[in-house]
Tab-separated table of N, CA, C and O in Angstrom:
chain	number	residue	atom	x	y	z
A	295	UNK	N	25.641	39.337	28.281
A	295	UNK	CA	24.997	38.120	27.801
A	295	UNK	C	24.648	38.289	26.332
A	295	UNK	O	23.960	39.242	25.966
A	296	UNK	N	25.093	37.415	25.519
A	296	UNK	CA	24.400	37.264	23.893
A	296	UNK	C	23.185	36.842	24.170
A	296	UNK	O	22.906	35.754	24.675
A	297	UNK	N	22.154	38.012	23.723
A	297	UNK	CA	20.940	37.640	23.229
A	297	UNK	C	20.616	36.608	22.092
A	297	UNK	O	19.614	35.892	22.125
A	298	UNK	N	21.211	36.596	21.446
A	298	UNK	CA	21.002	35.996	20.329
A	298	UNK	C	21.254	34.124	20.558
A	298	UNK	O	20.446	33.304	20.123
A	299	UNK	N	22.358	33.800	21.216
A	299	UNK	CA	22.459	32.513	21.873
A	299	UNK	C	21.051	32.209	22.800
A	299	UNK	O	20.285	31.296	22.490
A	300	UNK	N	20.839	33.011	23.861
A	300	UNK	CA	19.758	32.886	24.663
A	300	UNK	C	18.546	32.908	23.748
A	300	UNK	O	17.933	31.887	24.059
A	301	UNK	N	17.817	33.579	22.704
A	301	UNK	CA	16.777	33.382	22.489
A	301	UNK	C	17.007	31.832	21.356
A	301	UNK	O	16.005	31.218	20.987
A	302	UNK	N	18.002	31.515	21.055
A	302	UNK	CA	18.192	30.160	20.125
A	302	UNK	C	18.169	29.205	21.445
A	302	UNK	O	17.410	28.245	21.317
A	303	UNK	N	18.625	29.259	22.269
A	303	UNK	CA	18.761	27.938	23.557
A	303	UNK	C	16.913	28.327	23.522
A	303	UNK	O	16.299	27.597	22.743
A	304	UNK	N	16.220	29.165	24.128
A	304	UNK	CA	14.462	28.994	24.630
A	304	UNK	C	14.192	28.871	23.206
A	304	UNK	O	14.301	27.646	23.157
A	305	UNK	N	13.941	29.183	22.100
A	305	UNK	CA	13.519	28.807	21.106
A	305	UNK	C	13.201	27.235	20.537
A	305	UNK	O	12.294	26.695	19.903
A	306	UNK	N	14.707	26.760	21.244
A	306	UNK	CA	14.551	25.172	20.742
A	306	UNK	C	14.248	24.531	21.990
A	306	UNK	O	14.106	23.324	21.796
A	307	UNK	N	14.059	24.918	23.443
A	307	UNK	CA	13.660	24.404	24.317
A	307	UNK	C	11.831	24.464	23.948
A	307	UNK	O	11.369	23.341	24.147
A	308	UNK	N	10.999	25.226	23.591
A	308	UNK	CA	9.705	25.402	23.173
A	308	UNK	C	9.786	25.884	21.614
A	308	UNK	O	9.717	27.099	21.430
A	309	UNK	N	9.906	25.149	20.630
A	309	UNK	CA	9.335	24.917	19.625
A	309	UNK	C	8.394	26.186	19.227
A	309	UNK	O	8.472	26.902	18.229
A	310	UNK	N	7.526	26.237	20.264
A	310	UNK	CA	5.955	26.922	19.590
A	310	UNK	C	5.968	28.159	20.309
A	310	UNK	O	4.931	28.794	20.120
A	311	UNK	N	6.769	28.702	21.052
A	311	UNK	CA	6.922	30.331	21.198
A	311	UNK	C	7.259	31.156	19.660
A	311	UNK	O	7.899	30.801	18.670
A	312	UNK	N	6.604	32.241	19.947
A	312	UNK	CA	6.696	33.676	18.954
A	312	UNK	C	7.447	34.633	19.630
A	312	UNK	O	7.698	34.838	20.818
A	313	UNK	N	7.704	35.096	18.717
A	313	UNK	CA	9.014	36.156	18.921
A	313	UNK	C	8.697	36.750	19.702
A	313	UNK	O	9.707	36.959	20.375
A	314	UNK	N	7.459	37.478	20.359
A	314	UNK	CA	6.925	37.996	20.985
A	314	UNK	C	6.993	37.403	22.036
A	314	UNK	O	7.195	38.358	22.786
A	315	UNK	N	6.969	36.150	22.949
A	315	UNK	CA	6.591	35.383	23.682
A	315	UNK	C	8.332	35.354	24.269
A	315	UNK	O	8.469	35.836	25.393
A	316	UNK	N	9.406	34.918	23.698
A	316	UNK	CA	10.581	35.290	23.335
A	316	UNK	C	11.140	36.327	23.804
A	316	UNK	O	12.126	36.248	24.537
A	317	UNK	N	10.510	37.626	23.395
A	317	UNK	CA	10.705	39.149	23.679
A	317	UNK	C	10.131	39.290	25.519
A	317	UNK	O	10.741	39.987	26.331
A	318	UNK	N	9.060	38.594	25.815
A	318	UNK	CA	8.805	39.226	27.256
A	318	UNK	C	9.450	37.672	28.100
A	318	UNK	O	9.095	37.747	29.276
A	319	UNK	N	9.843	37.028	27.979
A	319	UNK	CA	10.590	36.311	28.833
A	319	UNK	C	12.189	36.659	28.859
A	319	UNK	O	12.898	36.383	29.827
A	320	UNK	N	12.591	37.199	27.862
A	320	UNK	CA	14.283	38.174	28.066
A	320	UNK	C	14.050	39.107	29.104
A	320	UNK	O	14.881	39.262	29.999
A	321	UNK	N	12.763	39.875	29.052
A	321	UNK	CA	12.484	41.120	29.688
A	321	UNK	C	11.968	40.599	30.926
A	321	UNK	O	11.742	41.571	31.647
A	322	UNK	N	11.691	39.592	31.481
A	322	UNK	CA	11.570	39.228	32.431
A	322	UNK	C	12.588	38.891	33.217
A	322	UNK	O	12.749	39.272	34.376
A	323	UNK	N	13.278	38.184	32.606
A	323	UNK	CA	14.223	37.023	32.924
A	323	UNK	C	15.646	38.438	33.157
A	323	UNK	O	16.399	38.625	34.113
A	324	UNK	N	15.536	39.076	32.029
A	324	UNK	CA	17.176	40.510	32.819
A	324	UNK	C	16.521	41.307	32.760
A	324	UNK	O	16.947	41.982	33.697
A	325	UNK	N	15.614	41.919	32.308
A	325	UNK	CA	15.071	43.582	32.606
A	325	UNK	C	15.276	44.374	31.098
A	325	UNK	O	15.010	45.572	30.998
A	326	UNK	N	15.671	43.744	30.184
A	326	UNK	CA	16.257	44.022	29.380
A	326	UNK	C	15.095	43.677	28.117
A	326	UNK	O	14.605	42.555	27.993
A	327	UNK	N	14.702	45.009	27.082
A	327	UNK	CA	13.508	45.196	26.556
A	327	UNK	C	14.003	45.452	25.061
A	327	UNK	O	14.491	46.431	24.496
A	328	UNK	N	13.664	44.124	24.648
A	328	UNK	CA	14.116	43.825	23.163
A	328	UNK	C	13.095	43.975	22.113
A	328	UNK	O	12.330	43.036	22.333
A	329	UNK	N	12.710	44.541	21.228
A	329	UNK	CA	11.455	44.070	19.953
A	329	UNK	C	11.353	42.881	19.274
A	329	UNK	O	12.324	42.196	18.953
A	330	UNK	N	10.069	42.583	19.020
A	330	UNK	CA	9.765	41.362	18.585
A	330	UNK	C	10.512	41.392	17.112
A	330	UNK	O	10.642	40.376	16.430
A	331	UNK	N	10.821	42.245	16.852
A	331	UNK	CA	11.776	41.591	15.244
A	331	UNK	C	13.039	41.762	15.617
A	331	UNK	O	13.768	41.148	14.838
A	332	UNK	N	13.834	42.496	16.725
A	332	UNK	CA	14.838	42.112	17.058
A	332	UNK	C	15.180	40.679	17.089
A	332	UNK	O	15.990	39.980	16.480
A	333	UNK	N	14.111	40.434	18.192
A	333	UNK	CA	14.110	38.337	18.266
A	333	UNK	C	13.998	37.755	17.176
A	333	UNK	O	14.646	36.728	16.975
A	334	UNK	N	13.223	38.230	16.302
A	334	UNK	CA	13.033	37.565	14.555
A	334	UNK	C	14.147	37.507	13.969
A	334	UNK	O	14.435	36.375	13.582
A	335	UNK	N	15.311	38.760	13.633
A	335	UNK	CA	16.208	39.037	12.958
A	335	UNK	C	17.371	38.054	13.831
A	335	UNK	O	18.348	37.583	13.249
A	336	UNK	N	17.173	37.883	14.931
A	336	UNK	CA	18.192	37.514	15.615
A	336	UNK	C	18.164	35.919	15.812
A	336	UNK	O	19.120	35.291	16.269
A	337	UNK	N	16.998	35.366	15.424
A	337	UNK	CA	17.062	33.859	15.323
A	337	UNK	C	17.121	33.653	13.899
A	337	UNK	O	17.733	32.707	13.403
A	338	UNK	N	16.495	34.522	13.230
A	338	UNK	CA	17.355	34.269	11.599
A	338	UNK	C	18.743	34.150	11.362
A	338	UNK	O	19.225	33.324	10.587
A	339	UNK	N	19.513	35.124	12.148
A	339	UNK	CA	20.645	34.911	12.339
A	339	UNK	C	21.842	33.281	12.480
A	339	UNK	O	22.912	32.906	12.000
A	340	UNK	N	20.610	32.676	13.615
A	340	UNK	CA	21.204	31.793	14.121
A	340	UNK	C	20.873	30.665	13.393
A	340	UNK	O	21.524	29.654	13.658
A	341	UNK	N	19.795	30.569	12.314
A	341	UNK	CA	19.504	29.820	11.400
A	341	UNK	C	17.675	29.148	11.797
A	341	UNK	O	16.898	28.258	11.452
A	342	UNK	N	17.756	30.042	12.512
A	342	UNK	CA	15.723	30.058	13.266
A	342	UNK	C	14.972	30.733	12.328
A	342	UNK	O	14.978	31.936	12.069
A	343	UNK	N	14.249	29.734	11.790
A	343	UNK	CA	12.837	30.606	11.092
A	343	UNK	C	11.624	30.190	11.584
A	343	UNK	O	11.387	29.082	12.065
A	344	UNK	N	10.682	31.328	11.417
A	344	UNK	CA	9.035	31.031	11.606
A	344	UNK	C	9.094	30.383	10.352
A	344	UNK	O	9.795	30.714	9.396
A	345	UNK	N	8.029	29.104	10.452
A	345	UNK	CA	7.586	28.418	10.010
A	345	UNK	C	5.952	28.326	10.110
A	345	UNK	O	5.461	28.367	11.238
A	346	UNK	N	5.105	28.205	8.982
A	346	UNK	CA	3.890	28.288	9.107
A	346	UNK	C	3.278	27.018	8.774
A	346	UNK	O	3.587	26.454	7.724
A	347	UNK	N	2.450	26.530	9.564
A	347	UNK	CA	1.640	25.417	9.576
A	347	UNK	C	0.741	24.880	8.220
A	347	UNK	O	-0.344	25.454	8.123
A	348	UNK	N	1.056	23.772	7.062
A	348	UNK	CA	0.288	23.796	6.200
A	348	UNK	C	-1.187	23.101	7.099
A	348	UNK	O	-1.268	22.116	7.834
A	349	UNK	N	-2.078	23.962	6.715
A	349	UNK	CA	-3.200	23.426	7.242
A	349	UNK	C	-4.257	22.983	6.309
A	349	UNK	O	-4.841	23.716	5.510
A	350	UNK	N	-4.462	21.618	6.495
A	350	UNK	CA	-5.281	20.962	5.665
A	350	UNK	C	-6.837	20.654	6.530
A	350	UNK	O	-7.034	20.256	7.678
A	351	UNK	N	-7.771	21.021	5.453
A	351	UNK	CA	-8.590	20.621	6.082
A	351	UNK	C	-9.456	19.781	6.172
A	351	UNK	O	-10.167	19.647	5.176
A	352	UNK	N	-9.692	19.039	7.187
A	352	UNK	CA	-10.473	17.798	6.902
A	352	UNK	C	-11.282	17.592	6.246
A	352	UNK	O	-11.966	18.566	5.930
A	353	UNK	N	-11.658	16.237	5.680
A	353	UNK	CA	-12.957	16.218	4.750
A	353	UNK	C	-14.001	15.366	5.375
A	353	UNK	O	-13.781	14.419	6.130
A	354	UNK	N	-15.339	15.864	4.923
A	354	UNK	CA	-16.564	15.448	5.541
A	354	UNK	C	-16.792	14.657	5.118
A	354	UNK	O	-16.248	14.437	4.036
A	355	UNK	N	-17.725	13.693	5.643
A	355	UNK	CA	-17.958	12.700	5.204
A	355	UNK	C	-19.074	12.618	4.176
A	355	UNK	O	-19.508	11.570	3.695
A	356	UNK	N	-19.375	13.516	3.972
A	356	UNK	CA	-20.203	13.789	2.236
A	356	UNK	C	-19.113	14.424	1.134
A	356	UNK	O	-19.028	14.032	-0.029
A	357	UNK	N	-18.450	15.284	1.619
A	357	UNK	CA	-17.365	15.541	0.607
A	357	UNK	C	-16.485	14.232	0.191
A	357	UNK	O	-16.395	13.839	-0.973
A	358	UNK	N	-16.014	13.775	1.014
A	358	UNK	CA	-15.447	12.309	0.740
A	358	UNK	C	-15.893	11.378	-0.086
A	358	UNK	O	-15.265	10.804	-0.976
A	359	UNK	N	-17.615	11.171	0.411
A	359	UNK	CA	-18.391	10.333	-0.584
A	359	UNK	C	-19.041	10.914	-2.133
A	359	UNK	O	-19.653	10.303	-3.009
A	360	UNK	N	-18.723	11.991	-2.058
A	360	UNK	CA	-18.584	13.064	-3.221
A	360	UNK	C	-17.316	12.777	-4.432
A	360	UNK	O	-17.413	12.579	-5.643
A	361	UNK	N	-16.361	12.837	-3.714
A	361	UNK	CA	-15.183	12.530	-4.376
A	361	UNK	C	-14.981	10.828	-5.292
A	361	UNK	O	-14.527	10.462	-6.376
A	362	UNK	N	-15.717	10.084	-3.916
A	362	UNK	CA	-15.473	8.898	-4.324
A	362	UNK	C	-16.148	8.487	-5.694
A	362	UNK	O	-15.580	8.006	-6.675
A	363	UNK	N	-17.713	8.835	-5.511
A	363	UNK	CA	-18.670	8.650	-6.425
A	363	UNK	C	-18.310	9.164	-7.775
A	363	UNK	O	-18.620	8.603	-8.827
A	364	UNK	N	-17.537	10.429	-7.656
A	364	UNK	CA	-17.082	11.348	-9.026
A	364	UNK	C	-16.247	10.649	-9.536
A	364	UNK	O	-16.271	10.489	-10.756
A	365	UNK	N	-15.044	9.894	-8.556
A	365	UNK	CA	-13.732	9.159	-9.210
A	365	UNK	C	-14.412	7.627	-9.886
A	365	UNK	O	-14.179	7.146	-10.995
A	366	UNK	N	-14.991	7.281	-9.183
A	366	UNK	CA	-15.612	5.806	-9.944
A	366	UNK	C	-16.466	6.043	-10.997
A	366	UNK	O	-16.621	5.199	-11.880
A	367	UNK	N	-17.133	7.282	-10.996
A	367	UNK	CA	-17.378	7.709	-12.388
A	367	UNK	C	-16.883	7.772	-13.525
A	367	UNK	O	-17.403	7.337	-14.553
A	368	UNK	N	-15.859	8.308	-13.427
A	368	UNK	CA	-15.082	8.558	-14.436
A	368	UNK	C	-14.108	7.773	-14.416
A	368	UNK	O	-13.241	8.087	-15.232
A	369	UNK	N	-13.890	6.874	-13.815
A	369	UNK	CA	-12.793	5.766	-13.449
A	369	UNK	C	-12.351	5.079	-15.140
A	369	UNK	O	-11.215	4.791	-15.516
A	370	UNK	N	-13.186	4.996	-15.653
A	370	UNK	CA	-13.147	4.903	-17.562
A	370	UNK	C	-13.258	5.219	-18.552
A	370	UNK	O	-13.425	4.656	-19.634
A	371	UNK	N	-13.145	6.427	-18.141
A	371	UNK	CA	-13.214	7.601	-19.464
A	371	UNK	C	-11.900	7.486	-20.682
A	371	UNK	O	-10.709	7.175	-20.667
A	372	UNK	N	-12.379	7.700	-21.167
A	372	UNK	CA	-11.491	7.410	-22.774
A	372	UNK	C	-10.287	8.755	-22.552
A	372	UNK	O	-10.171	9.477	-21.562
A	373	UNK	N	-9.716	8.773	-23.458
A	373	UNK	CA	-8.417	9.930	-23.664
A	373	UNK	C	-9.545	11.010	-24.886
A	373	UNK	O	-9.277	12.202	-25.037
A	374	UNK	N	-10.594	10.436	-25.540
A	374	UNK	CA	-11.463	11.209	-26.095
A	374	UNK	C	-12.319	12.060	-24.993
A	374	UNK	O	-12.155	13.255	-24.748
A	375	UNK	N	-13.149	11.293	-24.459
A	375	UNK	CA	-13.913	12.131	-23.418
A	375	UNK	C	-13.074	13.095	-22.473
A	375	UNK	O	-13.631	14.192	-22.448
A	376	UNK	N	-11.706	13.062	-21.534
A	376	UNK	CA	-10.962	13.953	-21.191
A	376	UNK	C	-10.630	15.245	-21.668
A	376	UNK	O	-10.384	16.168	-20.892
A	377	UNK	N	-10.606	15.373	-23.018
A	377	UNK	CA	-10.302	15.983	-23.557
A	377	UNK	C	-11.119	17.298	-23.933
A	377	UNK	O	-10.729	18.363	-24.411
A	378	UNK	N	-12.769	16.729	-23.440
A	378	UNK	CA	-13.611	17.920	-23.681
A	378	UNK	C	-13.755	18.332	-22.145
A	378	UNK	O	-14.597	19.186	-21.867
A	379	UNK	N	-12.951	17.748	-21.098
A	379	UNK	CA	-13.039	18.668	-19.936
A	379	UNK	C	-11.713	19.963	-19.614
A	379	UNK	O	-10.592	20.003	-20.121
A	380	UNK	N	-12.171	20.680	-18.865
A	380	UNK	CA	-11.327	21.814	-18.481
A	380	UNK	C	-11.188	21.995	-17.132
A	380	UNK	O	-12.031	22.682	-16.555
A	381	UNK	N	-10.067	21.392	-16.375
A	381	UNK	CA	-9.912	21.731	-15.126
A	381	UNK	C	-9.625	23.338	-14.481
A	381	UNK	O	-9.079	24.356	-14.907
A	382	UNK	N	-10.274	22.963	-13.300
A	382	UNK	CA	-9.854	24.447	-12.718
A	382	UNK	C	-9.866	24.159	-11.306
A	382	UNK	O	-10.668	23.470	-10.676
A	383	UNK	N	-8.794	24.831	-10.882
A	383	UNK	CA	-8.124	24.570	-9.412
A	383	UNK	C	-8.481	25.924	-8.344
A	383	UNK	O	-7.638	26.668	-7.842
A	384	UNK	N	-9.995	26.001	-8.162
A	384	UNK	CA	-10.384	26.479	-8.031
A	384	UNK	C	-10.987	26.275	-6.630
A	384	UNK	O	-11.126	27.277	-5.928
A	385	UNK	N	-11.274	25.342	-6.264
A	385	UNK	CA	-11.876	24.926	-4.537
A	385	UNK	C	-11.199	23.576	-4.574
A	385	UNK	O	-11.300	22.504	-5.170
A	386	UNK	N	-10.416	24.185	-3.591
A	386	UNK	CA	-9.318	23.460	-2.976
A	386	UNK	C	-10.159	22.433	-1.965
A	386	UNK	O	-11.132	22.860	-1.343
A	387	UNK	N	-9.686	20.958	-1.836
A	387	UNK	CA	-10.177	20.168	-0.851
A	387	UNK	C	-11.247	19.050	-2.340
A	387	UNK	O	-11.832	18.023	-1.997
A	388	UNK	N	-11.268	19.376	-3.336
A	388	UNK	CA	-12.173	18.661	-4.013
A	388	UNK	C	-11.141	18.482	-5.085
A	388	UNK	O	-10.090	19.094	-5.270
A	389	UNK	N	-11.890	17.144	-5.983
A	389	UNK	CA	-10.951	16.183	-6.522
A	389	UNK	C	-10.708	17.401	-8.163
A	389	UNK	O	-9.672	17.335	-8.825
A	390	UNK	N	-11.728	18.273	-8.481
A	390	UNK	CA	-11.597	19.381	-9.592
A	390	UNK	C	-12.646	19.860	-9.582
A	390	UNK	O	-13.547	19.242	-9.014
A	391	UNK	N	-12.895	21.012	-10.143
A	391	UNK	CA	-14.315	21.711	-10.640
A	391	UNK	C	-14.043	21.117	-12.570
A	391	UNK	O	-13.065	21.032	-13.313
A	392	UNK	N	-15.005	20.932	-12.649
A	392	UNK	CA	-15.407	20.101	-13.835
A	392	UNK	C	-16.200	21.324	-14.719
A	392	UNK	O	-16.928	22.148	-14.168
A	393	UNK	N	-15.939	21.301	-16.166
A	393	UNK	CA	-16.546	22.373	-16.826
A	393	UNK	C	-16.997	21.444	-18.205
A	393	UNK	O	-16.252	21.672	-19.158
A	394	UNK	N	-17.896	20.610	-18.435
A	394	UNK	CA	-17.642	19.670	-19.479
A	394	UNK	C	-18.636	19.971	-20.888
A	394	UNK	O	-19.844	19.868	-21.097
A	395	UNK	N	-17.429	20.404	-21.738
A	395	UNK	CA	-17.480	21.062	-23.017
A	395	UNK	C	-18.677	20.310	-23.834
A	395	UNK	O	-18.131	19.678	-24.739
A	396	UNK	N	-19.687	20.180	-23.864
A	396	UNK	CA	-20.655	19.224	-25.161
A	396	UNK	C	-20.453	17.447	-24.378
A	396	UNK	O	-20.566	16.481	-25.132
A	397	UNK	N	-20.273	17.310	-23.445
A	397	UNK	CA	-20.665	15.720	-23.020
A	397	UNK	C	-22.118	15.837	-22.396
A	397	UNK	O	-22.695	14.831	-21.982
């Protein structure tokens, strides 16, 4: 039996198995005791990658009203006033950290 066909057929039958998960259902299923990067290397093969979840995280409902209040703030700032700020991408989930030079 090609391993490598068999773990691509259960792979795309469940989506959300790990190689590991993969590895003890072969070994169940023939007796036959494969490593979890065997299964890795071997669905790479077949054009299978782990894929990692971008995880965003929700915003509160004070962070939200945080954001809002900051954006209507500044909703009219000149190309002068911009200019004495300095962004920094620094906490992620917020609209910037603000560093404002002499305003």
């Amino acid at each position: 039996m090609r391993t490598g066909i068999y773990f691509a057929v259960t792979a795309k039958r469940n989506r959300r198995s790990t190689a590991s998960d993969l590895s003890r259902q072969l070994s169940s299923a023939t007796g036959m005791t494969v490593s979890r990067q065997t299964v890795y290397r071997r669905l790479g093969h077949t054009g299978l990658y782990a894929r990692r979840p971008v995880r965003c995280v929700p915003l509160t409902a004070t962070v939200s009203r945080l954001q809002l209040t900051w954006s209507r703030e500044h909703a009219l700032w000149t190309p002068q006033q911009w200019s004495c700020v300095m962004f920094s991408p620094t906490s992620p989930g917020l609209v910037c950290s603000l560093i404002l030079a002499g305003l």
